[in-house]
Amino acid sequence: MSKRRNLKKEIHEKLNDEVLRDALGRFAEEYPVAREKALENIEDVETLRESLKSMKRDSVERISELADRFEEEAIRHGVRVFRAKTGEDLKQYILDLCKERGVKCIVKSKSMASEEVELNPALEKAGIEVKETDLGEWIISLAGHRPSHMVLPAIHLNRYQVSEYFSRELDKSIDPDIAFMVQTTRVALRESFLNADMGITGANFGVAENGAIGLVTNEGNGRLATTLPRIHVVIIGYEKLIPTMKDATPILRLLPRNATAQLMTSYMSIISGPTPIMVKGSDGWKEDKKEIHYILLDNGRLTAAHDDIFKEVYQCIRCGACLNVCPVYELVGGHVYSGHTYMGGIGTILSAFTGGMKEFEDFNALCIGCRKCTTVCPGKINIPDLIEEMRIRSVKENGLPFAVSKIFDVMTNRRFFHGLLRVASVAQKPFTSGGLVRHLPLFLGGMTKDRSLPAIAKIPLRDRIGDVIKKIEKPAKRVGFFSGCTMDFVFPETGENVIKVIQDLNMEVVYPEGQGCCGKPVSATGDVEYTKKLAMNNIEAFEDFDVDVIICACPTGVEQIRDYPHLLEDDPESKARAKKMADKVEEFSSFVAREYEKTGRLKKAAKKADAVKITYHDSCHLKRVLGIYEEPRKLIESLEGYELVEMQDADRCCGMSGAFGVQHSNLSIPMLTEKMGKIKKTGAEIVACACSGCMVQLQGGIDQQTPDKKMKHIADILAENIKDQKAI
Amino acid sequence: MKRTCDNWQDKLPVGKSGIHLYEEFELRAKNVSTEVFHVKRADEAGKIILDIVKETGAKYVASVWCPLVEASGIVDELKDNGIIVYTEQIDIAENIDITDMGISGVEFGIAECGSVCQDALAIETRLVSSLPPLHIAFMESRNIVPEIGDAIDIISGFFTEGYVSWLTGPSRTADIERVLTIGVHGPGRLVIIAVDEGMDGGAV
């Protein structure tokens, strides 16, 4: 498969797949509630997640030692162990074993690793009958599909489609009645269980200290596959190894709760050594010992284990929680948002190791970076950060596409770039076509019927500051204002309001004109070199002004500047200068809230009778990176003219996320529409947020979908409510 | 009969496990559709099981030995009622695919999740608890540990070789349209008979 994927086309198809959309839409709504409920009787979920994470980190640190011990213990108990470096090795081992033992029929319990190495086709080619016995896996094997979810492999199909596959397989008409189809499965596969010569299973964990494996299932197929056939083959990836039996506890407490919102799955078995089986010979039934093989699969896993950054993927216990809360997965499912085998954000990283960089490159752009997954991942994996890191490696390996590097050439030449933006404000049209647009900052992208993208302002903020900035007598602080491109060129009025609110705190504002793009649109592509140039430009722009603090009213800008020292760490001098800037940067709403608090202005105001309803949208990065979500709400509630009404899922991504919103407008718009629906339900007149990126998106949605509402940045609201308007 | 551990009773954490956890255990077990019956003496199980036999029309039962099964006298009671009961390993193996009901014992319950832990090393134990559509498990009501971690600690204390299973409600799937459906490959019903009468002769 050397052809590049046509992601746009794939996305388009899935967006029109009503069965999929319906299934995933309902799941996305129901899962978080069910998960929350399943976690109710855990006293301290955070501590438990932390213990899982540290146990898995410790395991990967000494993976070679664990693997050796696991192998040694297993052999001691009579298990045969084979280490498969590649999928080919694994398949050859099983094929040889089948030949030697005369295996004709195999029953399989769920194993993603076997999907990864395409085991079934290899066995079938050799004339061996292979039956997937997990209902979902059986369905997709009949359909000829790949799993679209790690836990619910057939979530993309409905009962009618399943009944068709069943009817075809069983050669009789099967009613699309779910209970009946489940019973049909029981009967059909029971034969296979009773006749099989070999059972193949995965493992949810492998214990180094005693060579045992743990198997977690709901249907009972795992117990049957390990009880009836005379040979048991376990396919286990290195990432499943844990040091001791006791280390299974955090896995067992978190896996079922996160995967299926169960406190425990129906069956959990711990197996070690050859267990008894019954064999029927010419002289009747006799008890014998089962023959057990462990295949320890590498296929890229050890490369990840020995990588300082990517060893983090070992914290994954394959629960699928990250998929269940992912807004992009909800829209396109696990056939599009996946590589060869693994889906979603975590799948993006796993694919780079099990399938290679090309597989990663084909679909990594689908991570919108909203970080919702990081709030549920039981192993606390920073999935979006790992994806960004992998993008950096991919650019280092293969470079940027030519067109993109041309654009970055433009963007890193600030004067030229800003000149272009000014021209765009007069003649916006020429910039809305051609290859450039997709990669330029979001506000140069096109329009759709459900979202208008804001025009470039006639006068950017940088040309207005002279009128806004006032001389402050004995200022409490000297504040540098980093506006970011969007506030500068799209929402200059908001920029003015930021200045007014700060000046109202009796602080002096300076706006270094040399400032430019924070670098996020560039670093998001994985490029480091252009990002460094943009960072240095801003560092230079600010270091001439001796400011006490640097305020940015856009969370991404704050995050980006705080990352400058890390970005420039190769050069100690640049790093030191970057650190100076990074240490000073603060996010606007939290800064103002703290200052208001000091003077008693933050306390909740008594509502006026005619208070205006306002709802607040949490920007992904403001909440999940900077941890700021209380402050903006407190600021709103400190004003007597507003009544704060919460929307459902206020912290769900609006669909913008920088260039993503333009590049993948077909995904961005449905996310926006969902958000607008939730906004409408609140009955609020005003939608507030504290992020200029979200503002672009929400403003666009309001224009097209709810023109009666107003979009405001927290700075706009605060500035309007400053008592002495003349003074500002 | 092969066992992973010869004396589970001794492995339970003194002071931590006990009948005080029964209520929580029962609640959690029932939440996942386990049918739970709480009786004082093992011989009270007879009526419960015979009722289920009547209700389901079960004709063939496979039962593996455990002290509570023996104390309940259920095997003889079933036979007296015309039910065919397989108790020997080879009979169980031969007939398990036509068996309507399996009876076995479990070692302890876990309050946190309503699971029961079974020493499943003996092949006959696994057969009766995983193939028939209905599985009845005897448990001492005082043998309940608080959390999953306590259960793992017990197993961790001695486990080197064997087969241990936790059973939590009936076999289930949600693989078609996420509709919860019971009885895929394992038993569609799990019945737990929790007995107060201690098997070492002591009262609870």
PDB file of N, CA and C in Angstrom, chain A residues 27 30 41 77 133-134 136 158-159 178 183 186 190 210 218-219 221 223-224 226-227 245-246 249 252-253 257 262-272 276 278 280 285 287, chain B residues 2 28 89-90 94 112 115 118 121 123 126 129 131-133 148-149 152-153 156 159-168 170-173 175 177-179 181 183-187:
ATOM      1  N   PHE A  27     -23.315   7.335  21.368  1.00  0.00           N
ATOM      2  CA  PHE A  27     -22.260   6.833  22.251  1.00  0.00           C
ATOM      3  C   PHE A  27     -21.541   7.992  22.933  1.00  0.00           C
ATOM      4  N   GLU A  30     -23.638   9.284  25.719  1.00  0.00           N
ATOM      5  CA  GLU A  30     -23.901   8.408  26.864  1.00  0.00           C
ATOM      6  C   GLU A  30     -22.639   7.990  27.616  1.00  0.00           C
ATOM      7  N   ASN A  41     -17.563   4.833  42.916  1.00  0.00           N
ATOM      8  CA  ASN A  41     -17.104   4.212  44.165  1.00  0.00           C
ATOM      9  C   ASN A  41     -15.583   4.015  44.215  1.00  0.00           C
ATOM     10  N   HIS A  77       7.216 -22.811  34.316  1.00  0.00           N
ATOM     11  CA  HIS A  77       5.909 -23.437  34.552  1.00  0.00           C
ATOM     12  C   HIS A  77       5.470 -24.308  33.380  1.00  0.00           C
ATOM     13  N   THR A 133     -14.278 -15.211  17.875  1.00  0.00           N
ATOM     14  CA  THR A 133     -15.425 -15.587  18.701  1.00  0.00           C
ATOM     15  C   THR A 133     -16.026 -14.427  19.478  1.00  0.00           C
ATOM     16  N   ASP A 134     -15.279 -13.336  19.605  1.00  0.00           N
ATOM     17  CA  ASP A 134     -15.884 -12.133  20.172  1.00  0.00           C
ATOM     18  C   ASP A 134     -16.950 -11.700  19.166  1.00  0.00           C
ATOM     19  N   GLY A 136     -18.381  -8.966  18.235  1.00  0.00           N
ATOM     20  CA  GLY A 136     -18.051  -7.839  17.361  1.00  0.00           C
ATOM     21  C   GLY A 136     -17.003  -8.227  16.329  1.00  0.00           C
ATOM     22  N   ASN A 158     -25.171  -1.512  12.107  1.00  0.00           N
ATOM     23  CA  ASN A 158     -26.410  -1.663  12.869  1.00  0.00           C
ATOM     24  C   ASN A 158     -26.969  -3.079  12.706  1.00  0.00           C
ATOM     25  N   ARG A 159     -28.051  -3.334  13.419  1.00  0.00           N
ATOM     26  CA  ARG A 159     -28.586  -4.705  13.477  1.00  0.00           C
ATOM     27  C   ARG A 159     -28.981  -5.241  12.091  1.00  0.00           C
ATOM     28  N   ILE A 178     -31.751  -8.295  17.944  1.00  0.00           N
ATOM     29  CA  ILE A 178     -30.423  -8.384  18.566  1.00  0.00           C
ATOM     30  C   ILE A 178     -30.297  -9.605  19.475  1.00  0.00           C
ATOM     31  N   GLN A 183     -28.090 -15.109  20.383  1.00  0.00           N
ATOM     32  CA  GLN A 183     -28.308 -16.543  20.595  1.00  0.00           C
ATOM     33  C   GLN A 183     -27.790 -17.348  19.407  1.00  0.00           C
ATOM     34  N   ARG A 186     -24.180 -17.714  19.695  1.00  0.00           N
ATOM     35  CA  ARG A 186     -23.825 -18.714  20.705  1.00  0.00           C
ATOM     36  C   ARG A 186     -23.853 -20.125  20.105  1.00  0.00           C
ATOM     37  N   ARG A 190     -20.451 -22.162  19.263  1.00  0.00           N
ATOM     38  CA  ARG A 190     -20.237 -23.233  20.238  1.00  0.00           C
ATOM     39  C   ARG A 190     -19.632 -24.460  19.554  1.00  0.00           C
ATOM     40  N   ASN A 210       5.619 -14.129  37.902  1.00  0.00           N
ATOM     41  CA  ASN A 210       5.183 -15.519  37.907  1.00  0.00           C
ATOM     42  C   ASN A 210       4.810 -16.056  36.525  1.00  0.00           C
ATOM     43  N   ASN A 218     -16.069 -10.105  28.376  1.00  0.00           N
ATOM     44  CA  ASN A 218     -17.457 -10.007  28.815  1.00  0.00           C
ATOM     45  C   ASN A 218     -18.314 -11.149  28.324  1.00  0.00           C
ATOM     46  N   GLU A 219     -17.923 -11.690  27.180  1.00  0.00           N
ATOM     47  CA  GLU A 219     -18.820 -12.656  26.550  1.00  0.00           C
ATOM     48  C   GLU A 219     -18.590 -14.068  27.064  1.00  0.00           C
ATOM     49  N   ASN A 221     -15.997 -15.791  25.911  1.00  0.00           N
ATOM     50  CA  ASN A 221     -15.258 -16.500  24.864  1.00  0.00           C
ATOM     51  C   ASN A 221     -13.805 -16.733  25.271  1.00  0.00           C
ATOM     52  N   ARG A 223     -12.763 -17.485  28.300  1.00  0.00           N
ATOM     53  CA  ARG A 223     -12.726 -18.680  29.157  1.00  0.00           C
ATOM     54  C   ARG A 223     -12.868 -19.952  28.319  1.00  0.00           C
ATOM     55  N   LEU A 224     -13.740 -19.872  27.301  1.00  0.00           N
ATOM     56  CA  LEU A 224     -13.926 -21.067  26.481  1.00  0.00           C
ATOM     57  C   LEU A 224     -12.691 -21.349  25.627  1.00  0.00           C
ATOM     58  N   THR A 226      -9.711 -20.736  26.313  1.00  0.00           N
ATOM     59  CA  THR A 226      -8.583 -21.213  27.116  1.00  0.00           C
ATOM     60  C   THR A 226      -8.913 -22.519  27.831  1.00  0.00           C
ATOM     61  N   THR A 227     -10.144 -22.997  27.684  1.00  0.00           N
ATOM     62  CA  THR A 227     -10.570 -24.204  28.399  1.00  0.00           C
ATOM     63  C   THR A 227     -10.757 -25.403  27.481  1.00  0.00           C
ATOM     64  N   MET A 245       2.142  -9.380  40.390  1.00  0.00           N
ATOM     65  CA  MET A 245       0.706  -9.649  40.420  1.00  0.00           C
ATOM     66  C   MET A 245      -0.050  -8.439  40.969  1.00  0.00           C
ATOM     67  N   LYS A 246       0.509  -7.850  42.021  1.00  0.00           N
ATOM     68  CA  LYS A 246      -0.186  -6.726  42.659  1.00  0.00           C
ATOM     69  C   LYS A 246      -0.349  -5.539  41.712  1.00  0.00           C
ATOM     70  N   THR A 249      -3.701  -4.566  39.972  1.00  0.00           N
ATOM     71  CA  THR A 249      -4.825  -3.872  40.619  1.00  0.00           C
ATOM     72  C   THR A 249      -5.261  -2.583  39.909  1.00  0.00           C
ATOM     73  N   LEU A 252      -7.018  -3.449  36.696  1.00  0.00           N
ATOM     74  CA  LEU A 252      -8.339  -4.051  36.844  1.00  0.00           C
ATOM     75  C   LEU A 252      -9.373  -3.076  37.395  1.00  0.00           C
ATOM     76  N   ARG A 253      -8.916  -2.082  38.124  1.00  0.00           N
ATOM     77  CA  ARG A 253      -9.879  -1.091  38.641  1.00  0.00           C
ATOM     78  C   ARG A 253     -10.228  -0.060  37.573  1.00  0.00           C
ATOM     79  N   ARG A 257     -13.892   0.098  33.906  1.00  0.00           N
ATOM     80  CA  ARG A 257     -14.639   1.343  34.145  1.00  0.00           C
ATOM     81  C   ARG A 257     -14.482   2.296  32.963  1.00  0.00           C
ATOM     82  N   GLN A 262     -18.061  -0.441  33.236  1.00  0.00           N
ATOM     83  CA  GLN A 262     -18.408  -1.532  34.153  1.00  0.00           C
ATOM     84  C   GLN A 262     -17.447  -1.487  35.332  1.00  0.00           C
ATOM     85  N   LEU A 263     -17.917  -1.932  36.494  1.00  0.00           N
ATOM     86  CA  LEU A 263     -17.002  -1.997  37.643  1.00  0.00           C
ATOM     87  C   LEU A 263     -16.042  -3.165  37.453  1.00  0.00           C
ATOM     88  N   MET A 264     -16.539  -4.198  36.798  1.00  0.00           N
ATOM     89  CA  MET A 264     -15.681  -5.332  36.426  1.00  0.00           C
ATOM     90  C   MET A 264     -16.350  -5.992  35.230  1.00  0.00           C
ATOM     91  N   THR A 265     -15.556  -6.540  34.333  1.00  0.00           N
ATOM     92  CA  THR A 265     -16.149  -7.257  33.212  1.00  0.00           C
ATOM     93  C   THR A 265     -16.715  -8.580  33.715  1.00  0.00           C
ATOM     94  N   SER A 266     -17.523  -9.233  32.911  1.00  0.00           N
ATOM     95  CA  SER A 266     -18.145 -10.485  33.349  1.00  0.00           C
ATOM     96  C   SER A 266     -17.109 -11.536  33.740  1.00  0.00           C
ATOM     97  N   TYR A 267     -16.007 -11.558  33.003  1.00  0.00           N
ATOM     98  CA  TYR A 267     -14.978 -12.563  33.306  1.00  0.00           C
ATOM     99  C   TYR A 267     -13.598 -11.931  33.363  1.00  0.00           C
ATOM    100  N   MET A 268     -12.847 -12.330  34.371  1.00  0.00           N
ATOM    101  CA  MET A 268     -11.451 -11.921  34.457  1.00  0.00           C
ATOM    102  C   MET A 268     -10.715 -13.168  34.908  1.00  0.00           C
ATOM    103  N   SER A 269      -9.797 -13.626  34.092  1.00  0.00           N
ATOM    104  CA  SER A 269      -9.093 -14.850  34.460  1.00  0.00           C
ATOM    105  C   SER A 269      -7.599 -14.626  34.508  1.00  0.00           C
ATOM    106  N   ILE A 270      -6.989 -15.231  35.512  1.00  0.00           N
ATOM    107  CA  ILE A 270      -5.539 -15.199  35.635  1.00  0.00           C
ATOM    108  C   ILE A 270      -5.058 -16.635  35.453  1.00  0.00           C
ATOM    109  N   ILE A 271      -4.203 -16.815  34.481  1.00  0.00           N
ATOM    110  CA  ILE A 271      -3.809 -18.174  34.096  1.00  0.00           C
ATOM    111  C   ILE A 271      -2.293 -18.281  34.074  1.00  0.00           C
ATOM    112  N   SER A 272      -1.796 -19.359  34.637  1.00  0.00           N
ATOM    113  CA  SER A 272      -0.348 -19.594  34.578  1.00  0.00           C
ATOM    114  C   SER A 272      -0.068 -21.077  34.459  1.00  0.00           C
ATOM    115  N   PRO A 276      -5.333 -28.123  33.236  1.00  0.00           N
ATOM    116  CA  PRO A 276      -5.919 -29.375  32.746  1.00  0.00           C
ATOM    117  C   PRO A 276      -6.923 -29.145  31.616  1.00  0.00           C
ATOM    118  N   MET A 278      -9.685 -31.689  28.936  1.00  0.00           N
ATOM    119  CA  MET A 278     -10.224 -33.026  28.716  1.00  0.00           C
ATOM    120  C   MET A 278     -10.028 -33.392  27.244  1.00  0.00           C
ATOM    121  N   LYS A 280     -10.700 -36.413  24.329  1.00  0.00           N
ATOM    122  CA  LYS A 280     -11.443 -37.653  24.058  1.00  0.00           C
ATOM    123  C   LYS A 280     -10.642 -38.525  23.100  1.00  0.00           C
ATOM    124  N   TRP A 285     -12.876 -40.260  27.547  1.00  0.00           N
ATOM    125  CA  TRP A 285     -12.341 -38.974  28.015  1.00  0.00           C
ATOM    126  C   TRP A 285     -11.200 -39.178  28.998  1.00  0.00           C
ATOM    127  N   GLU A 287      -8.178 -36.755  31.326  1.00  0.00           N
ATOM    128  CA  GLU A 287      -7.625 -35.435  31.619  1.00  0.00           C
ATOM    129  C   GLU A 287      -6.192 -35.370  31.124  1.00  0.00           C
TER     130      GLU A 287
ATOM    131  N   LYS B   2      -8.373 -30.781  41.180  1.00  0.00           N
ATOM    132  CA  LYS B   2      -7.207 -29.893  41.216  1.00  0.00           C
ATOM    133  C   LYS B   2      -7.608 -28.499  41.694  1.00  0.00           C
ATOM    134  N   ARG B  28     -24.061  -4.643  44.498  1.00  0.00           N
ATOM    135  CA  ARG B  28     -23.258  -4.536  43.269  1.00  0.00           C
ATOM    136  C   ARG B  28     -23.477  -5.748  42.356  1.00  0.00           C
ATOM    137  N   GLN B  89     -15.936 -36.195  36.576  1.00  0.00           N
ATOM    138  CA  GLN B  89     -15.255 -35.421  35.543  1.00  0.00           C
ATOM    139  C   GLN B  89     -15.576 -35.907  34.128  1.00  0.00           C
ATOM    140  N   ILE B  90     -15.485 -37.224  33.903  1.00  0.00           N
ATOM    141  CA  ILE B  90     -15.690 -37.689  32.528  1.00  0.00           C
ATOM    142  C   ILE B  90     -17.140 -37.555  32.089  1.00  0.00           C
ATOM    143  N   GLU B  94     -18.308 -35.334  28.903  1.00  0.00           N
ATOM    144  CA  GLU B  94     -19.090 -35.972  27.838  1.00  0.00           C
ATOM    145  C   GLU B  94     -20.405 -35.226  27.572  1.00  0.00           C
ATOM    146  N   GLU B 112     -16.537  -4.324  46.081  1.00  0.00           N
ATOM    147  CA  GLU B 112     -16.396  -3.181  45.174  1.00  0.00           C
ATOM    148  C   GLU B 112     -17.141  -3.365  43.849  1.00  0.00           C
ATOM    149  N   SER B 115     -18.215  -9.100  42.217  1.00  0.00           N
ATOM    150  CA  SER B 115     -17.667 -10.290  41.545  1.00  0.00           C
ATOM    151  C   SER B 115     -17.489 -11.428  42.549  1.00  0.00           C
ATOM    152  N   GLN B 118     -13.357 -17.525  41.658  1.00  0.00           N
ATOM    153  CA  GLN B 118     -13.440 -18.980  41.614  1.00  0.00           C
ATOM    154  C   GLN B 118     -12.080 -19.592  41.331  1.00  0.00           C
ATOM    155  N   LEU B 121      -9.011 -24.007  38.441  1.00  0.00           N
ATOM    156  CA  LEU B 121      -7.981 -24.886  37.870  1.00  0.00           C
ATOM    157  C   LEU B 121      -8.584 -26.199  37.375  1.00  0.00           C
ATOM    158  N   ILE B 123     -10.617 -28.713  35.513  1.00  0.00           N
ATOM    159  CA  ILE B 123     -11.299 -28.552  34.226  1.00  0.00           C
ATOM    160  C   ILE B 123     -12.815 -28.637  34.406  1.00  0.00           C
ATOM    161  N   ARG B 126     -14.343 -25.353  35.416  1.00  0.00           N
ATOM    162  CA  ARG B 126     -14.470 -24.414  34.300  1.00  0.00           C
ATOM    163  C   ARG B 126     -15.598 -24.820  33.357  1.00  0.00           C
ATOM    164  N   SER B 129     -19.011 -23.935  34.857  1.00  0.00           N
ATOM    165  CA  SER B 129     -19.267 -22.502  35.063  1.00  0.00           C
ATOM    166  C   SER B 129     -19.198 -21.701  33.768  1.00  0.00           C
ATOM    167  N   LEU B 131     -19.949 -23.271  30.263  1.00  0.00           N
ATOM    168  CA  LEU B 131     -20.705 -23.713  29.087  1.00  0.00           C
ATOM    169  C   LEU B 131     -22.232 -23.706  29.220  1.00  0.00           C
ATOM    170  N   PRO B 132     -22.791 -24.187  30.333  1.00  0.00           N
ATOM    171  CA  PRO B 132     -24.265 -24.229  30.385  1.00  0.00           C
ATOM    172  C   PRO B 132     -24.885 -22.829  30.415  1.00  0.00           C
ATOM    173  N   PRO B 133     -26.144 -22.732  30.038  1.00  0.00           N
ATOM    174  CA  PRO B 133     -26.794 -21.413  30.019  1.00  0.00           C
ATOM    175  C   PRO B 133     -27.047 -20.834  31.408  1.00  0.00           C
ATOM    176  N   ILE B 148     -11.122  -4.684  44.869  1.00  0.00           N
ATOM    177  CA  ILE B 148     -10.386  -5.420  43.842  1.00  0.00           C
ATOM    178  C   ILE B 148      -8.937  -5.618  44.290  1.00  0.00           C
ATOM    179  N   GLY B 149      -8.356  -4.595  44.873  1.00  0.00           N
ATOM    180  CA  GLY B 149      -6.975  -4.680  45.336  1.00  0.00           C
ATOM    181  C   GLY B 149      -6.785  -5.750  46.407  1.00  0.00           C
ATOM    182  N   ILE B 152      -6.749  -9.077  44.617  1.00  0.00           N
ATOM    183  CA  ILE B 152      -5.469  -9.310  43.939  1.00  0.00           C
ATOM    184  C   ILE B 152      -4.380  -9.631  44.972  1.00  0.00           C
ATOM    185  N   ASP B 153      -4.428  -8.948  46.120  1.00  0.00           N
ATOM    186  CA  ASP B 153      -3.438  -9.231  47.170  1.00  0.00           C
ATOM    187  C   ASP B 153      -3.503 -10.692  47.614  1.00  0.00           C
ATOM    188  N   SER B 156      -2.095 -12.764  44.839  1.00  0.00           N
ATOM    189  CA  SER B 156      -0.662 -12.479  44.765  1.00  0.00           C
ATOM    190  C   SER B 156       0.128 -13.225  45.840  1.00  0.00           C
ATOM    191  N   PHE B 159      -0.065 -17.247  44.333  1.00  0.00           N
ATOM    192  CA  PHE B 159      -0.267 -17.719  42.969  1.00  0.00           C
ATOM    193  C   PHE B 159       1.039 -17.832  42.187  1.00  0.00           C
ATOM    194  N   THR B 160       1.322 -19.034  41.731  1.00  0.00           N
ATOM    195  CA  THR B 160       2.416 -19.182  40.779  1.00  0.00           C
ATOM    196  C   THR B 160       1.905 -19.914  39.548  1.00  0.00           C
ATOM    197  N   GLU B 161       1.029 -20.882  39.801  1.00  0.00           N
ATOM    198  CA  GLU B 161       0.519 -21.682  38.700  1.00  0.00           C
ATOM    199  C   GLU B 161      -0.953 -21.951  38.928  1.00  0.00           C
ATOM    200  N   GLY B 162      -1.726 -21.999  37.877  1.00  0.00           N
ATOM    201  CA  GLY B 162      -3.134 -22.344  38.038  1.00  0.00           C
ATOM    202  C   GLY B 162      -4.051 -21.498  37.190  1.00  0.00           C
ATOM    203  N   TYR B 163      -5.313 -21.473  37.588  1.00  0.00           N
ATOM    204  CA  TYR B 163      -6.337 -20.773  36.816  1.00  0.00           C
ATOM    205  C   TYR B 163      -7.341 -20.227  37.825  1.00  0.00           C
ATOM    206  N   VAL B 164      -7.436 -18.917  37.887  1.00  0.00           N
ATOM    207  CA  VAL B 164      -8.386 -18.268  38.795  1.00  0.00           C
ATOM    208  C   VAL B 164      -9.285 -17.370  37.953  1.00  0.00           C
ATOM    209  N   SER B 165     -10.596 -17.436  38.202  1.00  0.00           N
ATOM    210  CA  SER B 165     -11.510 -16.575  37.436  1.00  0.00           C
ATOM    211  C   SER B 165     -12.372 -15.744  38.363  1.00  0.00           C
ATOM    212  N   TRP B 166     -12.604 -14.525  37.949  1.00  0.00           N
ATOM    213  CA  TRP B 166     -13.626 -13.720  38.620  1.00  0.00           C
ATOM    214  C   TRP B 166     -14.848 -13.730  37.715  1.00  0.00           C
ATOM    215  N   LEU B 167     -15.990 -13.991  38.328  1.00  0.00           N
ATOM    216  CA  LEU B 167     -17.234 -14.009  37.568  1.00  0.00           C
ATOM    217  C   LEU B 167     -18.085 -12.840  38.057  1.00  0.00           C
ATOM    218  N   THR B 168     -18.569 -12.054  37.130  1.00  0.00           N
ATOM    219  CA  THR B 168     -19.340 -10.864  37.506  1.00  0.00           C
ATOM    220  C   THR B 168     -20.586 -10.800  36.640  1.00  0.00           C
ATOM    221  N   PRO B 170     -23.909 -12.315  34.431  1.00  0.00           N
ATOM    222  CA  PRO B 170     -23.966 -13.240  33.296  1.00  0.00           C
ATOM    223  C   PRO B 170     -23.039 -12.799  32.167  1.00  0.00           C
ATOM    224  N   SER B 171     -22.818 -13.702  31.239  1.00  0.00           N
ATOM    225  CA  SER B 171     -22.087 -13.384  30.014  1.00  0.00           C
ATOM    226  C   SER B 171     -22.865 -12.310  29.280  1.00  0.00           C
ATOM    227  N   ARG B 172     -22.156 -11.311  28.771  1.00  0.00           N
ATOM    228  CA  ARG B 172     -22.870 -10.200  28.139  1.00  0.00           C
ATOM    229  C   ARG B 172     -22.111  -9.637  26.946  1.00  0.00           C
ATOM    230  N   THR B 173     -22.846  -8.946  26.107  1.00  0.00           N
ATOM    231  CA  THR B 173     -22.208  -8.251  24.988  1.00  0.00           C
ATOM    232  C   THR B 173     -22.987  -6.977  24.708  1.00  0.00           C
ATOM    233  N   ASP B 175     -22.094  -5.637  21.525  1.00  0.00           N
ATOM    234  CA  ASP B 175     -21.421  -5.470  20.242  1.00  0.00           C
ATOM    235  C   ASP B 175     -22.347  -5.126  19.080  1.00  0.00           C
ATOM    236  N   GLU B 177     -25.055  -2.525  18.124  1.00  0.00           N
ATOM    237  CA  GLU B 177     -25.697  -1.249  18.475  1.00  0.00           C
ATOM    238  C   GLU B 177     -25.565  -0.898  19.955  1.00  0.00           C
ATOM    239  N   ARG B 178     -24.588  -1.419  20.613  1.00  0.00           N
ATOM    240  CA  ARG B 178     -24.357  -1.168  22.033  1.00  0.00           C
ATOM    241  C   ARG B 178     -25.562  -1.529  22.895  1.00  0.00           C
ATOM    242  N   VAL B 179     -26.383  -2.442  22.415  1.00  0.00           N
ATOM    243  CA  VAL B 179     -27.527  -2.884  23.207  1.00  0.00           C
ATOM    244  C   VAL B 179     -27.062  -4.031  24.097  1.00  0.00           C
ATOM    245  N   THR B 181     -26.897  -7.219  25.866  1.00  0.00           N
ATOM    246  CA  THR B 181     -27.584  -8.483  25.633  1.00  0.00           C
ATOM    247  C   THR B 181     -26.847  -9.569  26.404  1.00  0.00           C
ATOM    248  N   GLY B 183     -25.890 -13.555  27.771  1.00  0.00           N
ATOM    249  CA  GLY B 183     -25.809 -14.945  27.328  1.00  0.00           C
ATOM    250  C   GLY B 183     -25.209 -15.133  25.962  1.00  0.00           C
ATOM    251  N   VAL B 184     -24.013 -14.606  25.751  1.00  0.00           N
ATOM    252  CA  VAL B 184     -23.368 -14.864  24.463  1.00  0.00           C
ATOM    253  C   VAL B 184     -22.718 -16.239  24.532  1.00  0.00           C
ATOM    254  N   HIS B 185     -21.488 -16.293  25.055  1.00  0.00           N
ATOM    255  CA  HIS B 185     -20.810 -17.591  25.072  1.00  0.00           C
ATOM    256  C   HIS B 185     -20.875 -18.268  26.441  1.00  0.00           C
ATOM    257  N   GLY B 186     -20.935 -17.478  27.464  1.00  0.00           N
ATOM    258  CA  GLY B 186     -21.014 -18.039  28.814  1.00  0.00           C
ATOM    259  C   GLY B 186     -22.457 -18.106  29.272  1.00  0.00           C
ATOM    260  N   PRO B 187     -22.668 -18.419  30.567  1.00  0.00           N
ATOM    261  CA  PRO B 187     -24.039 -18.529  31.080  1.00  0.00           C
ATOM    262  C   PRO B 187     -24.820 -17.225  30.968  1.00  0.00           C
TER     263      PRO B 187
END
